[in-house]
Amino acid sequence: MSYLSQIWKRLSNYARGTKLLEISHTESLEAEAVSFKRKTTSDFEQGVKFAQNNLPDSLLPQQLQKRLEEWSNPSSGLLEFTNEMPSATISIDAQRLTARYRQLYAQIYDLLGESALTPDMVEQVMNLLIVGKKFRPVVLFQRLEEFYRRWCRGEFIDAAPNDNLPQKKMLQMLEKNRDIGLRQVDIYTGLNVLILLLELHRYAQRLAELQQHITFYPSSQPDTESFFTSQLLRIINYSDAIEIGNFASIVGEFLRGGNFRGAYLGNANLAGANFSGANLTGAYLGDANLTGANFSGANLTGAYLGDANLSGANFSNANLSRTDLSSANFSGANLNHADLSRANLSHADLSSTNLKNANLTSADLSSTNLKDANLSGSDLSHAILFGANLSEANLTGINLSHADLCRADLSGADLSRGILNGANLSDTILFSTNLNDAILVAADLSYAKLNGAKLNGAKLNGAMFLGADLSGVDLSGVILNDADLSGVMLNDADLSGADLSDAMLFGTDLSYANLNQANLSGSNLSGALLNGADLSQSNLSYAILSNADVSEANLEEMTWGEKQQWETVRGLETALNVPEGLKQQLGLRG
């Protein structure tokens, strides 16, 4: 048995039926198809042989340029696929295809079925086509798109042996001792056509006169009846059947600027793919492998990426507004200047990510891991960060106004110069957090853990500290006027130079606190513990001191009001450096 006979036997399973091929038509095409009804298979094989004999083994940019110019020649007699074509279609088998289309598709398989196009080659070819000015992009796009549509349906590989183009190409290569499988030939050809279509789309979108004529949807155009389109996912899975990651390695770099609106790519392997500047609005990428992918400048508005692996991906300047990113893995990703407004990032892993200057307004970050993330200069106003982990994160200059940080972990984070007006920080962990020069006007810090926190120069006007522990905290120079510090633990705290005017300090523990030069005018210190505190040069005018304890407190050069009530103040007899005027006013002995 000859070698070719053995090959033929291996492929005999394809001879069990002929798949009908549908093509759009005009009346002229239908007439032409009928005229070729009696053509034999030998005509078809001659077209394939002609294509093979006129091409060398090694594909060069100039050769591909020449073929693309030929395929875009309107005088070739091939049908032009335009929007004005009637919607009706006819079904004819491979033998009834016109000789011209037989030859075109044979040439495509022969030229593009051996190996994958590279970015360098495609760039050279496009430059040659543009400089040569002989190719007609619209015609070429229409013909390649029609091939791509048929290839996606499997019409070429499912054809009977006599009309099976990938089989013929494989047999030709086997004759030359080139070991290649049937699926490899088919996949190389289809993916190379896809690459050319993506390049034509990108080229056309830069030219106003071509934008309306060339718009390519690799996953087919979504419609109202079927919002998601799965054509591209089937191609990815088909390509990866030979080797995992095959599609991404061949086509990945060419996806930039593509139109993937409404594409269904769930569980797809697109690691390292380049989607920069692409349109992915409304796309489904749930559970997809997108590690190291490039989405810079891409539009993913309303897309779904839940549970996707996006570690190390680049989303700089990308639009992710209203995107569902719940439970996604963003560890080490770059989201610099990304728009994540109203995005769902709940339970996502954003550890060590770059979110510098990102827009996260009204985003849901509940239970999100942001440990060691860089959020400097980002906007999280009105965001939900309930239970989020922001420990050791860089939050300098961040805007967290009216954000919900209840039960979040901010230990060791740098919030210096941050804006947290009206933020909910109740029951938040702020151990050793840097809040220097932060603005926390009307913030709720009830039951917050602030041990070791730095609040130098912070503005806490009207803030609430119910049940908070600020013992030993450095609050020097802090603005706390109108703040509610009732019942707060401030023992051993440094409040030197702080503004506590009109603050509520009812029952507050200020024992041994440093209140040197602090402004306590108009504050309510009823029942406060000031024993051992340093009140030197402080201002207590108009303060309410009923039942306050000043035992062993330092009152040197303290300022008080003439009509101030001291009758119920405890510990004056053991207080240190009581001003002479106050002694005389209260009738205390020297």
Coordinates of C-alpha atoms in Angstrom, one line a residue:
M1 CA 0.0 0.0 0.0
S2 CA 1.5 3.4 -1.0
Y3 CA 2.1 6.1 1.5
L4 CA -0.6 8.3 0.1
S5 CA -3.0 5.4 0.2
Q6 CA -2.3 5.0 3.9
I7 CA -3.0 8.7 4.4
W8 CA -6.2 8.4 2.5
K9 CA -7.3 5.6 4.7
R10 CA -6.7 7.6 7.8
L11 CA -8.9 10.3 6.4
S12 CA -11.7 8.1 5.2
N13 CA -13.9 9.1 8.0
Y14 CA -14.4 12.4 6.4
A15 CA -15.9 10.8 3.3
R16 CA -19.2 10.0 5.0
G17 CA -21.1 13.1 3.9
T18 CA -20.9 16.4 2.2
K19 CA -21.6 19.5 4.4
L20 CA -23.7 22.1 2.6
L21 CA -22.1 25.5 2.4
E22 CA -24.2 28.6 2.5
I23 CA -23.1 31.8 0.8
S24 CA -24.8 35.1 0.2
H25 CA -25.8 35.6 -3.4
T26 CA -27.0 38.0 -6.0
E27 CA -28.9 37.0 -9.1
S28 CA -25.7 37.1 -11.1
L29 CA -24.0 34.7 -8.7
E30 CA -26.9 32.3 -8.7
A31 CA -26.7 32.2 -12.5
E32 CA -23.0 31.7 -12.4
A33 CA -23.4 28.9 -9.9
V34 CA -25.8 27.1 -12.2
S35 CA -23.5 27.5 -15.1
F36 CA -20.8 25.6 -13.1
K37 CA -23.2 22.9 -12.0
R38 CA -21.7 20.3 -14.3
K39 CA -18.1 21.2 -13.6
T40 CA -16.1 18.2 -12.4
T41 CA -13.8 18.0 -9.4
S42 CA -10.8 18.1 -11.7
D43 CA -11.5 21.8 -12.2
F44 CA -11.3 22.4 -8.5
E45 CA -8.1 20.3 -8.1
Q46 CA -6.5 22.3 -11.0
G47 CA -7.2 25.5 -9.1
V48 CA -5.5 24.1 -6.0
K49 CA -2.6 22.8 -8.0
F50 CA -2.2 26.2 -9.7
A51 CA -2.1 28.0 -6.3
Q52 CA 0.4 25.5 -4.9
N53 CA 2.7 25.6 -7.9
N54 CA 2.9 29.4 -7.9
L55 CA 4.0 29.8 -4.3
P56 CA 7.4 29.0 -2.8
D57 CA 7.7 27.0 0.4
S58 CA 8.7 30.0 2.5
L59 CA 6.2 32.8 2.8
L60 CA 7.7 36.3 2.4
P61 CA 6.0 39.7 3.1
Q62 CA 6.2 40.6 -0.6
Q63 CA 4.5 37.3 -1.6
L64 CA 1.7 37.9 0.9
Q65 CA 1.4 41.4 -0.3
K66 CA 1.0 40.3 -3.9
R67 CA -1.7 37.8 -3.0
L68 CA -3.7 40.2 -0.9
E69 CA -3.6 42.7 -3.8
E70 CA -4.9 40.0 -6.1
W71 CA -7.6 39.0 -3.7
S72 CA -8.8 42.6 -3.5
N73 CA -9.0 43.1 -7.2
P74 CA -12.6 43.9 -8.1
S75 CA -12.1 42.6 -11.7
S76 CA -11.5 39.1 -10.5
G77 CA -15.2 38.3 -11.0
L78 CA -15.7 37.4 -7.3
L79 CA -18.9 38.4 -5.6
E80 CA -18.7 41.5 -3.5
F81 CA -20.4 41.2 -0.1
T82 CA -22.1 44.5 0.5
N83 CA -24.9 45.7 2.8
E84 CA -27.1 46.0 -0.2
M85 CA -27.1 42.3 -0.9
P86 CA -30.4 40.4 -0.6
S87 CA -30.8 38.5 2.6
A88 CA -31.7 35.3 0.9
T89 CA -29.1 32.6 0.6
I90 CA -28.7 29.5 -1.4
S91 CA -27.1 26.2 -0.4
I92 CA -24.8 24.5 -2.9
D93 CA -22.2 21.8 -2.3
A94 CA -18.5 22.3 -2.9
Q95 CA -18.7 21.1 -6.5
R96 CA -21.2 23.8 -7.4
L97 CA -19.1 26.6 -6.0
T98 CA -17.8 28.9 -8.7
A99 CA -14.3 28.2 -10.0
R100 CA -13.2 31.6 -8.9
Y101 CA -14.1 31.0 -5.3
R102 CA -12.7 27.5 -5.4
Q103 CA -9.4 29.0 -6.5
L104 CA -9.5 31.8 -3.9
Y105 CA -10.1 29.5 -1.0
A106 CA -7.5 27.1 -2.2
Q107 CA -5.0 29.9 -2.4
I108 CA -5.9 31.0 1.1
Y109 CA -5.2 27.5 2.5
D110 CA -2.1 27.1 0.5
L111 CA -0.7 30.5 1.5
L112 CA -1.7 30.6 5.1
G113 CA -1.9 26.9 6.2
E114 CA 1.7 26.2 7.1
S115 CA 2.6 28.5 10.0
A116 CA 1.4 31.5 12.0
L117 CA 1.9 35.0 10.9
T118 CA 4.1 37.1 13.1
P119 CA 3.6 40.7 14.2
D120 CA 6.7 41.8 12.3
M121 CA 5.6 40.2 9.1
V122 CA 2.1 41.6 9.3
E123 CA 3.4 45.1 10.0
Q124 CA 5.7 44.8 6.9
V125 CA 2.9 43.5 4.8
M126 CA 0.5 46.3 5.8
N127 CA 3.2 48.9 5.1
L128 CA 3.8 47.4 1.7
L129 CA 0.1 47.4 0.9
I130 CA -0.3 51.0 2.0
V131 CA 2.7 52.2 0.0
G132 CA 1.9 50.1 -3.0
K133 CA -1.7 51.6 -3.3
K134 CA -2.9 48.6 -5.2
F135 CA -5.0 46.9 -2.6
R136 CA -8.6 47.8 -2.0
P137 CA -9.2 47.3 1.7
V138 CA -13.0 47.1 1.6
V139 CA -13.0 44.4 -1.1
L140 CA -10.3 42.5 0.6
F141 CA -12.1 42.7 4.0
Q142 CA -15.4 41.4 2.5
R143 CA -13.7 38.4 0.9
L144 CA -11.6 37.5 3.9
E145 CA -14.6 38.0 6.3
E146 CA -16.7 35.6 4.1
F147 CA -14.0 33.0 4.3
Y148 CA -13.7 33.5 8.1
R149 CA -17.4 33.1 8.5
R150 CA -17.4 29.8 6.7
W151 CA -14.3 28.6 8.5
C152 CA -15.9 29.3 11.9
R153 CA -18.7 27.0 10.9
G154 CA -16.2 24.3 10.0
E155 CA -17.3 24.1 6.4
F156 CA -13.9 23.5 5.0
I157 CA -12.6 20.8 7.4
D158 CA -16.0 19.0 7.3
A159 CA -16.2 18.9 3.5
A160 CA -15.9 15.6 1.6
P161 CA -12.4 14.4 0.8
N162 CA -12.5 15.5 -2.9
D163 CA -13.4 19.1 -1.8
N164 CA -11.6 19.3 1.5
L165 CA -9.0 22.1 1.3
P166 CA -7.2 21.5 4.6
Q167 CA -6.8 17.8 3.7
K168 CA -5.4 18.7 0.3
K169 CA -2.9 21.1 1.9
M170 CA -1.9 18.6 4.5
L171 CA -1.3 15.9 1.8
Q172 CA 0.8 18.4 -0.2
M173 CA 2.9 19.0 2.8
L174 CA 3.3 15.3 3.6
E175 CA 4.6 14.8 0.1
K176 CA 7.3 17.2 1.0
N177 CA 8.0 15.4 4.2
R178 CA 6.5 18.2 6.2
D179 CA 4.9 16.6 9.3
I180 CA 1.7 18.5 10.0
G181 CA -1.8 17.5 11.1
L182 CA -5.1 18.2 9.5
R183 CA -6.3 20.4 12.4
Q184 CA -3.0 22.3 12.4
V185 CA -3.5 23.3 8.7
D186 CA -7.1 24.4 9.4
I187 CA -6.2 26.3 12.5
Y188 CA -3.2 28.1 11.0
T189 CA -5.3 29.2 8.0
G190 CA -8.3 30.4 10.0
L191 CA -6.2 32.2 12.6
N192 CA -4.1 33.9 10.0
V193 CA -7.2 35.1 8.2
L194 CA -8.5 36.4 11.6
I195 CA -5.2 38.2 12.1
L196 CA -5.5 39.9 8.7
L197 CA -9.1 40.9 9.5
L198 CA -8.1 42.4 12.8
E199 CA -5.3 44.4 11.1
L200 CA -7.8 45.6 8.4
H201 CA -10.2 46.7 11.1
R202 CA -7.5 48.6 13.0
Y203 CA -6.3 50.2 9.8
A204 CA -9.8 51.3 8.8
Q205 CA -10.7 52.7 12.2
R206 CA -8.0 55.3 11.7
L207 CA -9.6 56.5 8.4
A208 CA -12.9 58.3 8.5
E209 CA -13.8 57.1 4.9
L210 CA -13.3 53.5 5.9
Q211 CA -14.8 53.3 9.3
Q212 CA -18.4 52.7 8.2
H213 CA -17.3 50.1 5.6
I214 CA -14.9 48.0 7.7
T215 CA -16.1 47.0 11.2
F216 CA -15.0 43.5 12.2
Y217 CA -16.6 41.5 15.0
P218 CA -14.4 38.4 15.7
S219 CA -17.1 36.8 17.8
S220 CA -19.9 38.0 15.4
Q221 CA -22.0 41.1 15.9
P222 CA -24.3 40.9 19.0
D223 CA -28.0 41.5 18.5
T224 CA -31.0 41.9 20.6
E225 CA -32.1 38.3 20.5
S226 CA -28.7 36.9 21.6
F227 CA -26.8 39.4 23.7
F228 CA -23.7 37.3 24.1
T229 CA -21.8 35.8 21.1
S230 CA -19.7 32.7 21.5
Q231 CA -18.1 32.3 18.1
L232 CA -14.7 33.5 19.3
L233 CA -14.8 31.3 22.3
R234 CA -15.3 28.2 20.1
I235 CA -12.4 29.3 18.0
I236 CA -10.2 29.7 21.1
N237 CA -11.2 26.2 22.4
Y238 CA -10.7 24.7 18.9
S239 CA -7.2 26.3 18.6
D240 CA -6.2 25.2 22.1
A241 CA -7.2 21.6 21.5
I242 CA -3.8 21.2 19.9
E243 CA -1.9 23.0 22.6
I244 CA -3.1 25.0 25.6
G245 CA -2.5 28.7 25.0
N246 CA -2.2 28.2 21.2
F247 CA -4.7 30.9 20.4
A248 CA -3.2 33.4 22.7
S249 CA 0.3 32.8 21.5
I250 CA -0.7 33.2 17.8
V251 CA -3.4 35.8 17.8
G252 CA -3.0 37.4 21.3
E253 CA -0.8 40.3 20.1
F254 CA -3.3 41.2 17.3
L255 CA -6.4 41.7 19.5
R256 CA -5.5 45.3 20.3
G257 CA -8.1 47.8 19.2
G258 CA -10.5 45.0 18.3
N259 CA -14.3 45.0 18.7
F260 CA -15.4 42.3 21.2
R261 CA -18.6 43.9 22.3
G262 CA -20.9 41.4 23.8
A263 CA -18.5 38.5 23.3
Y264 CA -18.8 35.5 25.6
L265 CA -15.3 34.4 26.6
G266 CA -16.0 32.6 29.9
N267 CA -13.2 30.3 31.0
A268 CA -11.1 31.3 28.0
N269 CA -7.3 31.1 28.2
L270 CA -6.1 34.5 27.0
A271 CA -3.0 34.8 29.2
G272 CA -0.7 37.6 27.9
A273 CA -3.2 38.7 25.2
N274 CA -3.1 42.3 24.1
F275 CA -6.5 44.0 24.4
S276 CA -5.1 47.5 24.6
G277 CA -7.6 50.0 23.2
A278 CA -10.2 47.2 22.5
N279 CA -13.9 47.5 22.9
L280 CA -15.1 44.9 25.4
T281 CA -18.3 46.6 26.5
G282 CA -20.8 44.1 27.9
A283 CA -18.4 41.2 27.3
Y284 CA -18.4 38.1 29.5
L285 CA -14.9 37.1 30.8
G286 CA -15.9 35.2 34.0
D287 CA -13.3 32.7 35.2
A288 CA -11.1 33.5 32.2
N289 CA -7.3 33.3 32.5
L290 CA -6.0 36.8 31.7
T291 CA -2.8 36.7 33.6
G292 CA -0.4 39.4 32.2
A293 CA -3.0 40.5 29.7
N294 CA -2.8 44.1 28.4
F295 CA -6.1 46.1 28.7
S296 CA -4.6 49.5 28.8
G297 CA -7.0 52.1 27.3
A298 CA -9.6 49.4 26.7
N299 CA -13.3 49.9 27.2
L300 CA -14.8 47.3 29.5
T301 CA -17.9 49.2 30.6
G302 CA -20.5 46.8 31.9
A303 CA -18.4 43.7 31.3
Y304 CA -18.3 40.7 33.6
L305 CA -14.9 39.5 34.9
G306 CA -16.1 37.7 38.1
D307 CA -13.6 35.1 39.4
A308 CA -11.2 35.9 36.5
N309 CA -7.4 35.6 36.9
L310 CA -6.1 39.1 36.2
S311 CA -2.9 38.9 38.1
G312 CA -0.2 41.1 36.6
A313 CA -2.6 42.5 34.0
N314 CA -2.3 46.0 32.8
F315 CA -5.5 48.1 33.1
S316 CA -3.9 51.5 33.0
N317 CA -6.4 54.2 31.7
A318 CA -9.0 51.4 31.1
N319 CA -12.7 52.1 31.5
L320 CA -14.1 49.5 34.0
S321 CA -17.1 51.5 35.1
R322 CA -20.0 49.4 36.2
T323 CA -17.9 46.3 35.6
D324 CA -18.5 43.2 37.7
L325 CA -15.0 42.2 39.0
S326 CA -16.2 40.3 42.1
S327 CA -13.8 37.7 43.5
A328 CA -11.4 38.4 40.6
N329 CA -7.6 38.1 41.2
F330 CA -5.9 41.4 40.5
S331 CA -2.8 40.7 42.5
G332 CA 0.1 42.7 41.1
A333 CA -2.0 44.3 38.4
N334 CA -1.6 47.9 37.1
L335 CA -4.8 49.9 37.4
N336 CA -3.2 53.3 37.2
H337 CA -5.7 56.0 36.2
A338 CA -8.3 53.3 35.6
D339 CA -12.0 54.2 35.8
L340 CA -13.6 51.8 38.2
S341 CA -16.6 54.0 39.2
R342 CA -19.5 51.9 40.4
A343 CA -17.6 48.7 39.7
N344 CA -18.2 45.6 41.8
L345 CA -14.9 44.6 43.4
S346 CA -16.3 42.7 46.4
H347 CA -14.1 39.9 47.6
A348 CA -11.6 40.6 44.9
D349 CA -7.8 40.3 45.5
L350 CA -6.2 43.6 44.8
S351 CA -3.1 43.0 46.9
S352 CA 0.0 44.9 45.7
T353 CA -1.9 46.4 42.8
N354 CA -1.2 49.8 41.4
L355 CA -4.4 51.9 41.7
K356 CA -2.7 55.3 41.7
N357 CA -5.1 58.1 40.6
A358 CA -7.8 55.5 39.9
N359 CA -11.5 56.5 39.9
L360 CA -13.3 54.2 42.4
T361 CA -16.2 56.5 43.2
S362 CA -19.2 54.5 44.5
A363 CA -17.4 51.3 43.9
D364 CA -18.2 48.2 46.0
L365 CA -14.9 47.0 47.6
S366 CA -16.5 45.1 50.5
S367 CA -14.2 42.4 51.9
T368 CA -11.7 43.2 49.2
N369 CA -8.0 42.5 49.7
L370 CA -6.0 45.7 49.1
K371 CA -3.0 44.9 51.3
D372 CA 0.1 46.7 50.1
A373 CA -1.8 48.3 47.2
N374 CA -0.9 51.8 45.9
L375 CA -4.1 54.0 46.0
S376 CA -2.3 57.3 46.3
G377 CA -4.3 60.1 44.7
S378 CA -7.3 57.8 43.9
D379 CA -10.9 58.8 44.4
L380 CA -13.0 56.4 46.6
S381 CA -15.6 58.9 47.6
H382 CA -18.9 57.1 48.5
A383 CA -17.2 53.7 48.0
I384 CA -18.1 50.7 50.1
L385 CA -15.1 49.2 51.8
F386 CA -16.9 47.3 54.6
G387 CA -14.4 44.7 56.0
A388 CA -11.8 45.5 53.4
N389 CA -8.1 44.8 54.1
L390 CA -6.1 48.0 53.4
S391 CA -3.2 47.2 55.7
E392 CA 0.1 48.7 54.7
A393 CA -1.5 50.3 51.7
N394 CA -0.4 53.6 50.2
L395 CA -3.4 55.9 50.6
T396 CA -1.6 59.3 50.5
G397 CA -3.8 62.0 49.2
I398 CA -6.7 59.6 48.7
N399 CA -10.3 60.8 48.6
L400 CA -12.5 58.7 50.9
S401 CA -15.2 61.2 51.6
H402 CA -18.4 59.6 52.7
A403 CA -16.9 56.1 52.1
D404 CA -18.0 53.2 54.3
L405 CA -14.9 51.7 56.0
C406 CA -16.7 50.0 58.8
R407 CA -14.6 47.1 60.2
A408 CA -11.9 47.7 57.6
D409 CA -8.3 47.0 58.4
L410 CA -6.1 50.1 57.8
S411 CA -3.3 49.1 60.1
G412 CA 0.0 50.4 59.0
A413 CA -1.6 52.2 56.0
D414 CA -0.4 55.7 54.9
L415 CA -3.4 58.0 54.9
S416 CA -1.4 61.2 55.2
R417 CA -3.2 64.2 53.5
G418 CA -6.1 61.9 52.8
I419 CA -9.7 63.3 52.7
L420 CA -12.2 61.4 54.8
N421 CA -14.9 63.9 55.3
G422 CA -18.0 62.1 56.6
A423 CA -16.4 58.7 56.2
N424 CA -17.6 55.8 58.3
L425 CA -14.6 54.4 60.2
S426 CA -16.5 52.8 63.0
D427 CA -14.9 49.7 64.4
T428 CA -12.0 50.2 62.0
I429 CA -8.5 48.9 62.8
L430 CA -6.2 51.9 62.6
F431 CA -3.2 50.5 64.5
S432 CA 0.0 52.6 63.5
T433 CA -2.0 54.2 60.7
N434 CA -0.5 57.4 59.3
L435 CA -3.2 60.1 59.4
N436 CA -1.0 63.1 59.5
D437 CA -2.6 66.2 57.9
A438 CA -5.6 64.1 57.0
I439 CA -9.0 65.7 56.8
L440 CA -11.7 63.8 58.8
V441 CA -14.4 66.4 59.2
A442 CA -17.6 64.8 60.6
A443 CA -16.0 61.3 60.2
D444 CA -17.4 58.5 62.4
L445 CA -14.5 56.9 64.4
S446 CA -16.7 55.2 66.9
Y447 CA -15.0 52.2 68.5
A448 CA -12.1 52.6 66.1
K449 CA -8.7 51.1 67.2
L450 CA -6.3 53.9 66.9
N451 CA -3.4 52.7 69.0
G452 CA -0.1 54.0 67.6
A453 CA -1.9 56.0 64.9
K454 CA -0.4 59.3 63.8
L455 CA -2.8 62.2 63.6
N456 CA -0.4 65.2 63.6
G457 CA -2.1 68.1 61.9
A458 CA -5.2 66.2 61.1
K459 CA -8.6 67.9 61.0
L460 CA -11.2 66.1 62.9
N461 CA -13.9 68.8 63.2
G462 CA -17.2 67.3 64.3
A463 CA -15.8 63.8 64.2
M464 CA -17.4 61.1 66.4
F465 CA -15.1 58.9 68.6
L466 CA -17.7 57.0 70.7
G467 CA -16.0 54.2 72.4
A468 CA -12.7 54.7 70.6
D469 CA -9.3 54.0 72.1
L470 CA -6.9 56.8 71.6
S471 CA -4.7 56.1 74.5
G472 CA -1.1 57.1 73.9
V473 CA -1.9 58.5 70.4
D474 CA -0.1 61.5 69.1
L475 CA -2.8 64.2 68.4
S476 CA -0.5 67.2 68.7
G477 CA -1.9 70.1 66.7
V478 CA -5.0 68.2 65.7
I479 CA -8.2 70.1 65.1
L480 CA -11.0 68.5 67.1
N481 CA -13.3 71.3 67.6
D482 CA -17.0 70.2 67.8
A483 CA -15.8 66.6 67.9
D484 CA -17.6 64.1 70.1
L485 CA -15.0 62.4 72.3
S486 CA -17.3 61.4 75.1
G487 CA -16.1 58.3 77.0
V488 CA -13.0 58.0 74.7
M489 CA -9.8 56.7 76.1
L490 CA -7.2 59.5 75.7
N491 CA -5.0 58.7 78.6
D492 CA -1.3 59.4 77.9
A493 CA -2.3 60.9 74.5
D494 CA -0.3 63.9 73.2
L495 CA -2.9 66.7 72.5
S496 CA -0.4 69.6 72.8
G497 CA -1.5 72.5 70.7
A498 CA -4.7 70.6 69.7
D499 CA -8.0 72.5 69.1
L500 CA -10.7 71.0 71.2
S501 CA -12.9 74.0 71.4
D502 CA -16.6 73.2 71.8
A503 CA -15.7 69.5 71.8
M504 CA -17.8 67.0 73.7
L505 CA -15.5 65.3 76.3
F506 CA -18.1 64.0 78.7
G507 CA -16.6 61.3 80.9
T508 CA -13.4 61.2 78.7
D509 CA -10.3 59.7 80.2
L510 CA -7.5 62.3 79.7
S511 CA -5.4 61.2 82.6
Y512 CA -1.7 62.0 82.1
A513 CA -2.5 63.4 78.7
N514 CA -0.3 66.2 77.3
L515 CA -2.7 69.2 76.8
N516 CA 0.0 71.8 76.8
Q517 CA -1.3 74.9 74.8
A518 CA -4.4 73.0 73.9
N519 CA -7.6 75.0 73.2
L520 CA -10.4 73.6 75.3
S521 CA -12.6 76.7 75.4
G522 CA -16.3 75.9 75.3
S523 CA -15.7 72.2 75.6
N524 CA -17.8 70.0 77.8
L525 CA -15.4 68.2 80.3
S526 CA -18.1 67.0 82.7
G527 CA -16.9 64.0 84.6
A528 CA -13.7 64.0 82.6
L529 CA -10.6 62.4 84.1
L530 CA -7.7 64.9 83.9
N531 CA -5.6 63.6 86.8
G532 CA -1.9 63.9 86.1
A533 CA -2.6 65.7 82.8
D534 CA -0.4 68.6 81.6
L535 CA -2.8 71.6 81.1
S536 CA -0.1 74.2 81.1
Q537 CA -0.9 77.2 78.9
S538 CA -4.1 75.5 77.9
N539 CA -7.3 77.5 77.4
L540 CA -10.3 76.3 79.5
S541 CA -12.4 79.4 79.2
Y542 CA -16.1 78.7 79.1
A543 CA -15.4 75.0 79.5
I544 CA -17.9 73.0 81.6
L545 CA -15.9 71.2 84.3
S546 CA -18.6 69.8 86.6
N547 CA -17.3 66.7 88.4
A548 CA -14.0 66.8 86.4
D549 CA -11.0 65.3 88.2
V550 CA -7.8 67.5 88.0
S551 CA -5.8 65.6 90.7
E552 CA -2.1 66.2 90.3
A553 CA -2.7 68.0 87.0
N554 CA -0.3 70.7 85.9
L555 CA -2.4 74.0 85.6
E556 CA 0.6 76.3 85.0
E557 CA -0.4 79.5 83.1
M558 CA -3.8 78.0 82.3
T559 CA -6.5 80.3 81.0
W560 CA -10.0 80.2 82.6
G561 CA -13.2 82.2 82.6
E562 CA -14.1 84.5 85.5
K563 CA -17.7 83.1 85.7
Q564 CA -16.5 79.5 85.3
Q565 CA -18.0 77.0 87.8
W566 CA -15.3 75.2 89.8
E567 CA -17.3 74.1 92.8
T568 CA -17.7 70.5 91.8
V569 CA -14.2 70.1 90.3
R570 CA -12.3 67.4 92.1
G571 CA -8.6 67.3 93.0
L572 CA -7.8 71.0 93.0
E573 CA -6.1 70.6 96.4
T574 CA -3.5 68.3 94.8
A575 CA -3.2 70.1 91.4
L576 CA 0.2 71.5 90.5
N577 CA 1.0 75.1 89.6
V578 CA -2.5 76.4 90.2
P579 CA -2.5 80.1 89.0
E580 CA -2.6 82.6 91.8
G581 CA -5.7 84.3 90.4
L582 CA -7.6 81.0 90.4
K583 CA -6.5 80.3 94.0
Q584 CA -7.8 83.7 95.1
Q585 CA -11.0 83.2 93.2
L586 CA -11.6 79.8 94.9
G587 CA -10.1 80.8 98.2
L588 CA -7.5 78.2 98.1
R589 CA -4.5 78.3 100.4
G590 CA -1.1 78.9 99.0

